[in-house]
Coordinates of N, CA and C in Angstrom, one line a residue:
M5 N 80.4 70.2 -163.1 CA 79.1 69.8 -163.6 C 78.6 70.8 -164.7
A6 N 78.2 70.2 -165.8 CA 77.7 71.1 -166.9 C 76.4 71.7 -166.5
D7 N 76.1 72.9 -166.9 CA 74.9 73.7 -166.6 C 73.9 73.3 -167.6
L8 N 72.8 72.6 -167.2 CA 71.7 72.2 -168.1 C 70.5 73.1 -167.9
N9 N 70.6 74.2 -167.4 CA 69.4 75.1 -167.2 C 68.9 75.5 -168.6
G10 N 67.5 75.4 -168.7 CA 66.9 75.7 -170.0 C 66.7 74.5 -170.8
R11 N 67.3 73.4 -170.4 CA 67.2 72.1 -171.2 C 66.0 71.3 -170.7
V12 N 65.4 70.6 -171.6 CA 64.3 69.7 -171.3 C 64.9 68.3 -171.6
A13 N 64.8 67.4 -170.7 CA 65.4 66.0 -170.8 C 64.3 65.0 -170.7
L14 N 64.2 64.0 -171.6 CA 63.3 62.9 -171.5 C 64.2 61.6 -171.1
V15 N 63.8 61.0 -170.0 CA 64.5 59.8 -169.6 C 63.5 58.7 -169.5
T16 N 63.7 57.6 -170.3 CA 62.8 56.5 -170.3 C 63.2 55.5 -169.3
G17 N 62.2 54.8 -168.7 CA 62.4 53.9 -167.7 C 63.1 54.5 -166.5
A18 N 62.5 55.7 -166.1 CA 63.2 56.5 -165.1 C 62.7 56.3 -163.7
G19 N 61.9 55.3 -163.4 CA 61.4 55.1 -162.1 C 62.4 54.4 -161.1
R20 N 63.4 53.7 -161.7 CA 64.3 53.0 -160.8 C 65.6 52.8 -161.5
G21 N 66.6 52.3 -160.7 CA 67.9 52.0 -161.2 C 68.6 53.1 -161.9
I22 N 69.2 52.8 -163.1 CA 70.0 53.8 -163.8 C 69.2 54.9 -164.3
G23 N 67.9 54.7 -164.7 CA 67.0 55.7 -165.2 C 66.7 56.7 -164.1
R24 N 66.5 56.2 -162.9 CA 66.2 57.1 -161.7 C 67.4 57.9 -161.4
A25 N 68.5 57.3 -161.3 CA 69.7 58.1 -161.0 C 70.0 59.1 -162.0
T26 N 69.7 58.8 -163.3 CA 70.0 59.8 -164.4 C 69.0 61.0 -164.3
A27 N 67.8 60.7 -164.1 CA 66.8 61.7 -163.9 C 67.2 62.7 -162.8
L28 N 67.6 62.1 -161.7 CA 68.0 63.0 -160.5 C 69.2 63.8 -160.9
R29 N 70.2 63.2 -161.5 CA 71.4 63.9 -161.9 C 71.1 65.0 -162.9
L30 N 70.4 64.8 -163.9 CA 70.1 65.8 -164.9 C 69.3 67.0 -164.2
A31 N 68.4 66.7 -163.3 CA 67.7 67.7 -162.6 C 68.6 68.5 -161.7
Q32 N 69.5 67.8 -161.1 CA 70.5 68.5 -160.2 C 71.3 69.5 -161.0
Q33 N 71.5 69.2 -162.3 CA 72.3 70.1 -163.1 C 71.5 71.1 -163.8
G34 N 70.2 71.2 -163.5 CA 69.3 72.3 -164.0 C 68.3 71.9 -165.0
A35 N 68.3 70.7 -165.6 CA 67.4 70.3 -166.6 C 66.0 70.1 -166.0
Q36 N 65.0 70.4 -166.9 CA 63.6 70.0 -166.6 C 63.4 68.6 -167.1
V37 N 63.0 67.7 -166.2 CA 63.1 66.3 -166.6 C 61.7 65.7 -166.7
V38 N 61.6 64.9 -167.8 CA 60.4 64.1 -168.0 C 60.7 62.7 -167.6
V39 N 60.0 62.2 -166.6 CA 60.3 60.9 -166.0 C 59.3 59.9 -166.7
N40 N 59.8 59.2 -167.6 CA 58.9 58.2 -168.3 C 58.8 56.9 -167.6
Y41 N 57.6 56.3 -167.6 CA 57.5 55.0 -167.0 C 56.4 54.3 -167.7
N42 N 56.3 53.0 -167.5 CA 55.2 52.2 -168.1 C 54.3 51.6 -167.0
A43 N 54.9 50.7 -166.2 CA 54.1 50.0 -165.2 C 54.4 50.6 -163.8
S44 N 55.6 51.2 -163.6 CA 56.0 51.7 -162.3 C 55.6 53.1 -162.0
E45 N 54.3 53.4 -161.8 CA 53.9 54.7 -161.6 C 54.4 55.3 -160.3
A46 N 54.2 54.5 -159.2 CA 54.6 55.0 -157.9 C 56.1 55.4 -157.8
P47 N 57.0 54.5 -158.3 CA 58.4 54.9 -158.2 C 58.7 56.2 -159.1
A48 N 58.0 56.3 -160.2 CA 58.2 57.5 -161.1 C 57.8 58.7 -160.4
E49 N 56.6 58.7 -159.7 CA 56.1 59.8 -159.0 C 57.0 60.2 -157.8
E50 N 57.7 59.2 -157.2 CA 58.6 59.4 -156.2 C 59.9 60.2 -156.7
V51 N 60.3 59.9 -157.9 CA 61.4 60.6 -158.5 C 61.0 62.0 -158.7
V52 N 59.8 62.2 -159.2 CA 59.3 63.6 -159.5 C 59.3 64.4 -158.1
A53 N 58.8 63.7 -157.1 CA 58.7 64.4 -155.8 C 60.0 64.7 -155.3
Q54 N 61.0 63.9 -155.4 CA 62.3 64.2 -154.9 C 63.0 65.4 -155.7
I55 N 62.8 65.4 -157.0 CA 63.3 66.5 -157.8 C 62.7 67.8 -157.4
T56 N 61.4 67.7 -157.2 CA 60.6 68.9 -156.8 C 61.1 69.4 -155.5
A57 N 61.2 68.5 -154.5 CA 61.7 68.8 -153.2 C 63.1 69.5 -153.2
D58 N 63.9 69.1 -154.1 CA 65.2 69.6 -154.2 C 65.3 70.9 -155.0
G59 N 64.1 71.4 -155.4 CA 64.0 72.7 -156.1 C 64.0 72.6 -157.6
G60 N 64.0 71.4 -158.2 CA 64.0 71.2 -159.6 C 62.6 71.1 -160.2
K61 N 62.5 70.8 -161.5 CA 61.2 70.7 -162.2 C 61.2 69.3 -162.9
A62 N 60.1 68.6 -162.7 CA 59.9 67.3 -163.3 C 58.5 67.0 -163.5
V63 N 58.2 66.1 -164.4 CA 56.8 65.6 -164.6 C 57.0 64.1 -165.0
A64 N 56.1 63.3 -164.5 CA 56.0 61.9 -164.9 C 55.0 61.7 -166.0
I65 N 55.4 60.9 -167.0 CA 54.5 60.6 -168.2 C 54.6 59.1 -168.4
K66 N 53.4 58.5 -168.5 CA 53.3 57.1 -168.8 C 53.3 56.9 -170.3
A67 N 54.1 56.0 -170.7 CA 54.1 55.6 -172.1 C 54.9 54.3 -172.3
D68 N 54.3 53.3 -173.0 CA 55.0 52.1 -173.4 C 55.9 52.4 -174.5
V69 N 57.3 52.3 -174.3 CA 58.2 52.7 -175.3 C 58.3 51.7 -176.5
S70 N 57.6 50.5 -176.4 CA 57.6 49.6 -177.5 C 56.5 49.9 -178.5
D71 N 55.7 51.0 -178.1 CA 54.5 51.4 -178.9 C 54.8 52.7 -179.5
A72 N 54.9 52.8 -180.9 CA 55.3 54.0 -181.5 C 54.3 55.1 -181.3
A73 N 53.0 54.8 -181.3 CA 51.9 55.8 -181.1 C 52.0 56.4 -179.8
Q74 N 52.3 55.6 -178.7 CA 52.5 56.2 -177.4 C 53.7 57.1 -177.3
I75 N 54.8 56.7 -178.0 CA 56.0 57.6 -178.0 C 55.7 58.9 -178.7
D76 N 55.0 58.8 -179.8 CA 54.7 60.1 -180.5 C 53.9 61.0 -179.7
A77 N 52.9 60.4 -179.0 CA 52.0 61.2 -178.1 C 52.8 61.8 -177.0
M78 N 53.7 61.1 -176.4 CA 54.5 61.6 -175.3 C 55.4 62.7 -175.8
V79 N 56.1 62.5 -176.9 CA 57.0 63.5 -177.4 C 56.2 64.8 -177.8
G80 N 55.1 64.6 -178.4 CA 54.3 65.7 -178.8 C 53.8 66.5 -177.6
R81 N 53.4 65.8 -176.5 CA 53.0 66.5 -175.3 C 54.2 67.3 -174.7
V82 N 55.3 66.7 -174.7 CA 56.5 67.3 -174.0 C 56.9 68.6 -174.8
T83 N 57.0 68.5 -176.1 CA 57.4 69.7 -176.9 C 56.4 70.8 -176.8
K84 N 55.1 70.4 -176.7 CA 54.0 71.5 -176.7 C 54.0 72.1 -175.3
E85 N 54.0 71.3 -174.2 CA 53.8 71.8 -172.9 C 55.1 72.4 -172.3
L86 N 56.3 71.9 -172.7 CA 57.5 72.3 -172.1 C 58.4 73.2 -173.0
G87 N 57.9 73.3 -174.3 CA 58.6 74.2 -175.2 C 59.8 73.7 -175.9
G88 N 60.1 72.4 -175.8 CA 61.2 71.9 -176.6 C 61.6 70.5 -176.0
L89 N 62.6 69.9 -176.6 CA 63.1 68.6 -176.0 C 64.6 68.6 -176.5
H90 N 65.5 68.7 -175.6 CA 66.9 68.9 -175.9 C 67.7 67.6 -175.6
I91 N 67.3 66.8 -174.7 CA 68.1 65.6 -174.3 C 67.2 64.4 -174.2
L92 N 67.6 63.3 -174.9 CA 66.9 62.1 -174.9 C 67.9 61.0 -174.3
V93 N 67.4 60.4 -173.2 CA 68.1 59.2 -172.6 C 67.3 58.0 -172.8
S94 N 67.6 57.2 -173.7 CA 66.9 55.9 -174.0 C 67.4 54.8 -173.1
N95 N 66.7 54.6 -172.0 CA 67.2 53.7 -170.9 C 66.3 52.5 -170.7
A96 N 65.1 52.6 -171.0 CA 64.1 51.5 -170.6 C 64.6 50.2 -171.2
G97 N 64.6 49.2 -170.4 CA 65.0 47.9 -170.9 C 64.4 46.8 -170.1
I98 N 64.4 45.6 -170.6 CA 63.9 44.4 -169.9 C 64.8 43.2 -170.2
T99 N 64.7 42.2 -169.4 CA 65.4 40.9 -169.7 C 64.4 39.8 -169.8
R100 N 64.7 38.8 -170.6 CA 63.9 37.6 -170.7 C 64.9 36.5 -170.9
D101 N 65.8 36.2 -170.0 CA 66.9 35.3 -170.2 C 66.5 33.9 -170.3
N102 N 67.2 33.2 -171.3 CA 67.0 31.8 -171.5 C 68.0 31.3 -172.5
L103 N 68.4 30.0 -172.4 CA 69.3 29.5 -173.4 C 68.6 29.5 -174.7
L104 N 69.3 29.7 -175.8 CA 68.7 29.9 -177.1 C 67.8 28.7 -177.5
M105 N 68.2 27.5 -177.2 CA 67.4 26.3 -177.6 C 66.0 26.3 -176.9
R106 N 65.9 27.0 -175.8 CA 64.7 27.1 -175.0 C 64.0 28.4 -175.2
M107 N 64.6 29.4 -175.8 CA 64.1 30.7 -175.9 C 62.8 30.8 -176.8
S108 N 61.7 31.3 -176.3 CA 60.5 31.4 -177.1 C 60.6 32.6 -178.0
Q109 N 59.8 32.6 -179.0 CA 59.8 33.8 -179.9 C 59.3 35.0 -179.1
S110 N 58.4 34.9 -178.2 CA 57.9 36.0 -177.4 C 59.1 36.6 -176.6
E111 N 59.9 35.7 -176.0 CA 61.1 36.2 -175.2 C 62.0 37.0 -176.1
W112 N 62.2 36.5 -177.3 CA 63.1 37.2 -178.2 C 62.4 38.6 -178.6
D113 N 61.2 38.5 -179.0 CA 60.5 39.7 -179.5 C 60.3 40.8 -178.4
D114 N 60.0 40.4 -177.2 CA 59.8 41.3 -176.2 C 61.0 42.1 -175.9
V115 N 62.2 41.4 -175.8 CA 63.4 42.1 -175.5 C 63.9 43.0 -176.7
L116 N 63.8 42.5 -177.9 CA 64.1 43.4 -179.1 C 63.2 44.6 -179.2
N117 N 61.9 44.4 -178.9 CA 61.0 45.5 -179.0 C 61.3 46.6 -178.0
T118 N 61.5 46.2 -176.8 CA 61.7 47.2 -175.7 C 63.1 47.8 -175.7
N119 N 64.1 46.9 -176.0 CA 65.5 47.3 -175.8 C 66.1 47.9 -177.1
L120 N 65.6 47.7 -178.2 CA 66.1 48.2 -179.5 C 65.1 49.0 -180.3
R121 N 64.0 48.3 -180.6 CA 63.0 49.0 -181.5 C 62.5 50.3 -180.9
A122 N 62.4 50.3 -179.6 CA 61.9 51.5 -178.9 C 62.8 52.7 -179.1
T123 N 64.2 52.5 -179.1 CA 65.1 53.6 -179.4 C 64.9 54.1 -180.8
Y124 N 64.7 53.3 -181.7 CA 64.3 53.8 -183.1 C 63.1 54.7 -183.1
F125 N 62.0 54.2 -182.4 CA 60.8 55.0 -182.3 C 61.1 56.4 -181.6
L126 N 61.9 56.3 -180.5 CA 62.2 57.5 -179.7 C 63.0 58.5 -180.5
V127 N 64.1 58.1 -181.1 CA 65.0 59.0 -181.9 C 64.2 59.6 -183.1
K128 N 63.4 58.8 -183.7 CA 62.7 59.3 -184.9 C 61.7 60.3 -184.4
A129 N 61.1 60.1 -183.2 CA 60.1 61.1 -182.7 C 60.7 62.4 -182.3
V130 N 61.9 62.3 -181.7 CA 62.5 63.6 -181.2 C 63.3 64.3 -182.2
S131 N 63.7 63.6 -183.3 CA 64.7 64.1 -184.3 C 64.1 65.4 -185.0
R132 N 62.9 65.5 -185.3 CA 62.3 66.6 -185.9 C 62.5 67.9 -185.1
Q133 N 62.1 67.7 -183.8 CA 62.3 68.9 -182.9 C 63.7 69.3 -182.7
M134 N 64.6 68.3 -182.6 CA 66.0 68.6 -182.4 C 66.6 69.3 -183.7
V135 N 66.2 68.8 -184.8 CA 66.7 69.4 -186.1 C 66.2 70.8 -186.2
R136 N 64.9 71.0 -185.8 CA 64.3 72.4 -185.9 C 65.0 73.3 -185.0
Q137 N 65.4 72.9 -183.8 CA 66.1 73.8 -182.8 C 67.6 73.8 -183.0
R138 N 68.0 72.9 -183.9 CA 69.5 72.8 -184.2 C 70.3 72.5 -182.9
Y139 N 69.8 71.6 -182.1 CA 70.4 71.2 -180.9 C 69.8 69.9 -180.4
G140 N 70.7 69.0 -180.0 CA 70.1 67.7 -179.4 C 71.3 66.9 -178.8
R141 N 70.9 66.2 -177.8 CA 71.8 65.2 -177.2 C 71.1 63.9 -177.0
I142 N 71.5 62.9 -177.6 CA 70.9 61.6 -177.6 C 71.9 60.6 -176.9
V143 N 71.4 59.9 -175.8 CA 72.3 58.9 -175.2 C 71.5 57.7 -175.0
A144 N 72.0 56.6 -175.5 CA 71.3 55.3 -175.4 C 72.1 54.4 -174.4
V145 N 71.4 53.7 -173.5 CA 72.0 52.8 -172.5 C 72.1 51.4 -173.1
S146 N 73.3 51.1 -173.5 CA 73.6 49.7 -174.0 C 74.0 48.9 -172.9
S147 N 75.0 48.0 -173.1 CA 75.6 47.1 -172.1 C 76.9 46.5 -172.6
V148 N 77.7 46.2 -171.7 CA 78.9 45.4 -172.1 C 78.6 44.1 -172.7
V149 N 77.4 43.6 -172.4 CA 76.9 42.4 -173.0 C 76.8 42.6 -174.6
G150 N 76.4 43.8 -175.0 CA 76.4 44.1 -176.4 C 77.7 44.1 -177.1
L151 N 78.8 44.1 -176.3 CA 80.1 44.0 -176.9 C 80.7 42.6 -176.8
T152 N 80.3 41.8 -175.8 CA 80.9 40.5 -175.5 C 80.0 39.3 -175.8
G153 N 78.6 39.6 -175.8 CA 77.7 38.5 -175.8 C 77.6 37.9 -174.4
N154 N 76.6 37.0 -174.1 CA 76.5 36.4 -172.8 C 75.6 35.2 -172.9
V155 N 76.1 34.1 -172.3 CA 75.3 32.8 -172.3 C 73.9 33.1 -171.7
G156 N 72.9 32.6 -172.4 CA 71.5 32.8 -171.9 C 70.9 34.1 -172.1
Q157 N 71.6 35.0 -172.9 CA 71.1 36.3 -173.2 C 71.3 36.7 -174.6
A158 N 71.0 35.8 -175.5 CA 71.2 36.0 -176.9 C 70.3 37.2 -177.4
N159 N 69.1 37.2 -176.8 CA 68.1 38.3 -177.2 C 68.6 39.7 -176.6
Y160 N 69.0 39.7 -175.4 CA 69.5 40.9 -174.7 C 70.8 41.4 -175.4
A161 N 71.7 40.5 -175.7 CA 73.0 40.9 -176.3 C 72.8 41.4 -177.7
A162 N 71.9 40.8 -178.4 CA 71.6 41.3 -179.8 C 71.0 42.7 -179.8
A163 N 70.1 42.9 -178.8 CA 69.5 44.2 -178.8 C 70.5 45.3 -178.4
K164 N 71.3 45.0 -177.4 CA 72.3 46.0 -176.9 C 73.4 46.2 -178.0
A165 N 73.8 45.2 -178.7 CA 74.7 45.4 -179.8 C 74.1 46.2 -180.9
G166 N 72.8 45.9 -181.2 CA 72.1 46.7 -182.2 C 72.0 48.2 -181.9
L167 N 71.9 48.5 -180.6 CA 71.8 49.9 -180.1 C 73.1 50.6 -180.5
I168 N 74.2 49.9 -180.3 CA 75.5 50.6 -180.6 C 75.6 50.9 -182.1
A169 N 75.3 50.0 -182.9 CA 75.3 50.3 -184.4 C 74.3 51.3 -184.8
F170 N 73.2 51.3 -184.1 CA 72.1 52.3 -184.4 C 72.6 53.7 -184.1
I171 N 73.2 53.8 -182.9 CA 73.6 55.1 -182.4 C 74.7 55.7 -183.3
K172 N 75.6 54.8 -183.7 CA 76.7 55.3 -184.6 C 76.1 55.8 -185.9
S173 N 75.1 55.1 -186.4 CA 74.4 55.5 -187.7 C 73.7 56.9 -187.5
V174 N 73.0 57.0 -186.4 CA 72.3 58.3 -186.1 C 73.3 59.4 -185.9
A175 N 74.4 59.1 -185.3 CA 75.4 60.2 -185.1 C 75.9 60.7 -186.4
G176 N 76.1 59.9 -187.4 CA 76.5 60.3 -188.7 C 75.5 61.1 -189.4
E177 N 74.2 60.7 -189.2 CA 73.1 61.4 -190.0 C 72.9 62.8 -189.4
F178 N 73.1 63.0 -188.1 CA 72.7 64.3 -187.5 C 73.9 65.2 -187.1
A179 N 75.1 64.8 -187.4 CA 76.3 65.5 -186.9 C 76.3 66.9 -187.3
Q180 N 75.9 67.2 -188.5 CA 75.9 68.6 -189.0 C 74.8 69.5 -188.5
R181 N 73.9 68.9 -187.7 CA 72.8 69.7 -187.1 C 73.0 70.0 -185.7
N182 N 74.2 69.8 -185.2 CA 74.5 70.1 -183.8 C 73.7 69.1 -182.8
I183 N 73.6 67.9 -183.3 CA 72.9 66.8 -182.5 C 74.0 65.7 -182.4
T184 N 74.3 65.4 -181.1 CA 75.2 64.3 -180.9 C 74.4 63.0 -180.5
A185 N 75.0 61.9 -180.7 CA 74.4 60.6 -180.3 C 75.5 59.7 -179.9
N186 N 75.4 59.2 -178.6 CA 76.4 58.4 -178.0 C 75.7 57.3 -177.2
A187 N 76.4 56.3 -176.8 CA 75.9 55.2 -176.0 C 76.8 55.0 -174.8
V188 N 76.3 54.5 -173.7 CA 77.0 54.1 -172.6 C 76.8 52.6 -172.5
A189 N 77.8 51.9 -172.0 CA 77.7 50.4 -171.9 C 78.1 50.0 -170.5
P190 N 77.1 50.0 -169.6 CA 77.4 49.6 -168.2 C 77.7 48.1 -168.1
G191 N 78.5 47.8 -167.1 CA 78.8 46.5 -166.7 C 77.8 46.0 -165.7
F192 N 78.2 45.4 -164.6 CA 77.3 45.0 -163.6 C 77.1 46.1 -162.6
I193 N 75.9 46.6 -162.5 CA 75.6 47.8 -161.7 C 74.6 47.3 -160.5
E194 N 74.7 48.0 -159.4 CA 73.9 47.7 -158.2 C 72.4 48.1 -158.5
T195 N 71.6 47.2 -159.0 CA 70.2 47.4 -159.3 C 69.4 46.3 -158.7
D196 N 68.1 46.4 -158.9 CA 67.2 45.4 -158.3 C 67.5 44.0 -158.9
I197 N 67.9 44.0 -160.2 CA 68.3 42.8 -160.9 C 69.5 42.1 -160.2
T198 N 70.5 42.8 -160.0 CA 71.7 42.2 -159.5 C 71.6 41.9 -158.0
A199 N 70.7 42.6 -157.3 CA 70.5 42.4 -155.9 C 69.8 41.0 -155.7
G200 N 69.1 40.5 -156.7 CA 68.4 39.3 -156.5 C 69.2 38.0 -157.0
L201 N 70.5 38.2 -157.4 CA 71.3 37.1 -157.8 C 71.8 36.3 -156.7
P202 N 71.9 35.0 -156.9 CA 72.4 34.1 -155.8 C 73.9 34.5 -155.5
E203 N 74.3 34.3 -154.2 CA 75.6 34.7 -153.7 C 76.7 34.1 -154.6
E204 N 76.6 32.8 -155.0 CA 77.7 32.2 -155.8 C 77.8 32.9 -157.1
V205 N 76.7 33.4 -157.7 CA 76.7 34.1 -159.0 C 77.4 35.4 -158.8
K206 N 77.0 36.1 -157.7 CA 77.7 37.4 -157.4 C 79.2 37.3 -157.3
K207 N 79.6 36.2 -156.6 CA 81.0 36.0 -156.4 C 81.7 35.8 -157.7
A208 N 81.1 35.0 -158.6 CA 81.7 34.7 -159.9 C 81.8 36.0 -160.7
I209 N 80.8 36.8 -160.7 CA 80.8 38.1 -161.4 C 81.9 39.0 -161.0
L210 N 82.1 39.1 -159.6 CA 83.1 39.9 -159.1 C 84.5 39.5 -159.5
G211 N 84.6 38.2 -159.7 CA 85.9 37.6 -160.2 C 86.3 38.1 -161.6
R212 N 85.3 38.6 -162.4 CA 85.5 39.1 -163.7 C 85.7 40.6 -163.8
I213 N 85.6 41.3 -162.6 CA 85.7 42.7 -162.6 C 87.0 43.2 -162.0
P214 N 87.9 43.8 -162.7 CA 89.2 44.1 -162.1 C 89.1 45.0 -160.9
M215 N 88.1 45.9 -160.9 CA 88.0 46.8 -159.7 C 87.3 46.1 -158.5
D216 N 86.9 44.9 -158.7 CA 86.4 44.0 -157.6 C 85.2 44.6 -156.9
R217 N 84.3 45.3 -157.6 CA 83.0 45.7 -157.0 C 82.0 46.0 -158.2
Y218 N 80.8 46.0 -157.8 CA 79.8 46.5 -158.7 C 79.8 48.0 -158.9
G219 N 79.3 48.5 -160.0 CA 79.2 49.9 -160.2 C 77.9 50.4 -159.5
R220 N 77.8 51.7 -159.4 CA 76.6 52.3 -158.8 C 75.8 53.0 -159.9
P221 N 74.5 53.0 -159.8 CA 73.7 53.7 -160.8 C 74.1 55.2 -161.0
E222 N 74.6 55.8 -159.9 CA 75.0 57.2 -159.9 C 76.2 57.4 -160.8
E223 N 77.1 56.4 -160.9 CA 78.3 56.5 -161.7 C 77.9 56.4 -163.2
V224 N 76.9 55.6 -163.5 CA 76.4 55.6 -164.9 C 75.8 56.9 -165.2
A225 N 75.0 57.4 -164.3 CA 74.2 58.7 -164.5 C 75.2 59.8 -164.7
A226 N 76.3 59.8 -164.0 CA 77.3 60.9 -164.2 C 77.9 60.9 -165.6
A227 N 78.1 59.7 -166.2 CA 78.6 59.6 -167.5 C 77.6 60.1 -168.5
I228 N 76.3 59.7 -168.3 CA 75.2 60.1 -169.2 C 75.1 61.6 -169.1
A229 N 75.1 62.2 -167.9 CA 75.0 63.6 -167.8 C 76.1 64.4 -168.5
F230 N 77.3 63.8 -168.5 CA 78.4 64.4 -169.2 C 78.1 64.4 -170.7
L231 N 77.7 63.3 -171.3 CA 77.4 63.2 -172.7 C 76.2 64.0 -173.1
A232 N 75.4 64.4 -172.1 CA 74.2 65.2 -172.4 C 74.5 66.7 -172.3
G233 N 75.6 67.0 -171.9 CA 76.0 68.4 -171.7 C 76.9 69.0 -172.8
D234 N 77.1 70.3 -172.7 CA 77.9 71.0 -173.7 C 79.4 70.7 -173.6
D235 N 79.8 70.1 -172.5 CA 81.2 69.7 -172.4 C 81.6 68.6 -173.4
A236 N 80.5 67.9 -173.8 CA 80.7 66.8 -174.7 C 80.2 67.1 -176.1
S237 N 80.2 68.4 -176.5 CA 79.7 68.9 -177.7 C 80.5 68.4 -179.0
Y238 N 81.7 67.9 -178.8 CA 82.5 67.4 -179.9 C 82.7 65.9 -179.8
I239 N 81.8 65.2 -179.1 CA 81.9 63.8 -178.9 C 80.6 63.2 -179.5
T240 N 80.7 62.4 -180.5 CA 79.5 61.8 -181.1 C 79.9 60.4 -181.7
G241 N 78.9 59.5 -181.7 CA 79.1 58.2 -182.3 C 80.0 57.3 -181.4
Q242 N 80.1 57.6 -180.1 CA 81.0 56.8 -179.3 C 80.3 55.9 -178.3
V243 N 81.0 55.0 -177.8 CA 80.5 54.1 -176.7 C 81.4 54.1 -175.5
L244 N 80.8 54.5 -174.4 CA 81.6 54.6 -173.2 C 81.3 53.5 -172.2
N245 N 82.3 52.6 -172.0 CA 82.1 51.5 -171.1 C 82.2 52.0 -169.6
I246 N 81.3 51.6 -168.8 CA 81.3 51.9 -167.4 C 81.2 50.6 -166.7
D247 N 82.3 49.9 -166.5 CA 82.3 48.5 -166.1 C 83.4 48.1 -165.2
G248 N 84.1 49.0 -164.6 CA 85.2 48.6 -163.6 C 86.3 47.9 -164.3
G249 N 86.5 48.1 -165.6 CA 87.6 47.5 -166.3 C 87.2 46.1 -166.9
M250 N 86.0 45.7 -166.8 CA 85.6 44.3 -167.2 C 85.9 44.0 -168.7
V251 N 85.6 45.0 -169.5 CA 85.9 44.9 -171.0 C 86.9 45.9 -171.4
M252 N 88.2 45.5 -171.4 CA 89.3 46.4 -171.7 C 89.8 46.2 -173.1
F253 N 89.7 45.0 -173.7 CA 90.3 44.8 -174.9 C 89.3 44.3 -176.0

């Protein structure tokens, strides 16, 4: 495990699922973690409490990541109160699934705003601090759907594919400043969303996964933590699939 002592990490959407597991993992490795949330205050505070109980340091900050002003305020508070910001994990995301012919503009806009535009706001907000300190690790949570597309998820797939292209562009712009930017592309992971799927849908999904099981949030968190640490200092502009072999080719 990479030693993240002295690092400050901001994880968006960190109250549950992959974000929660990532916050816990980064804290376990020594980082001081900012647990961002928007609506889920109680779960976010539970993450902070668990980190604190385990001897780590964490703080929960409310901010709607689709709002640039709220992001700027959050990043400003973090850098002022914690003395820096070294790791950004852009994880917050939503789904508004529908077939394209039935998809409303609000369903399209809500997903693009939260899943793609927010990462632009976040990276822009943290980049000045990272350039100033000549160090940064940026990890965006994309999806295998951003590589393959998915029926009923044109909005989600477009946002996740856009994240990949965005991260590659960011990686090129900041490579000479000791700032890396990478993405992870999870497949089907055991979260609240997958838990609510009908059994026949779960069975069909498992049939597409060579490893014949769902992934765990902790497995995604481990990959994110690797990319956020110094062991990955020569890795940038990459996409790491965490999908049990679902997308091999």
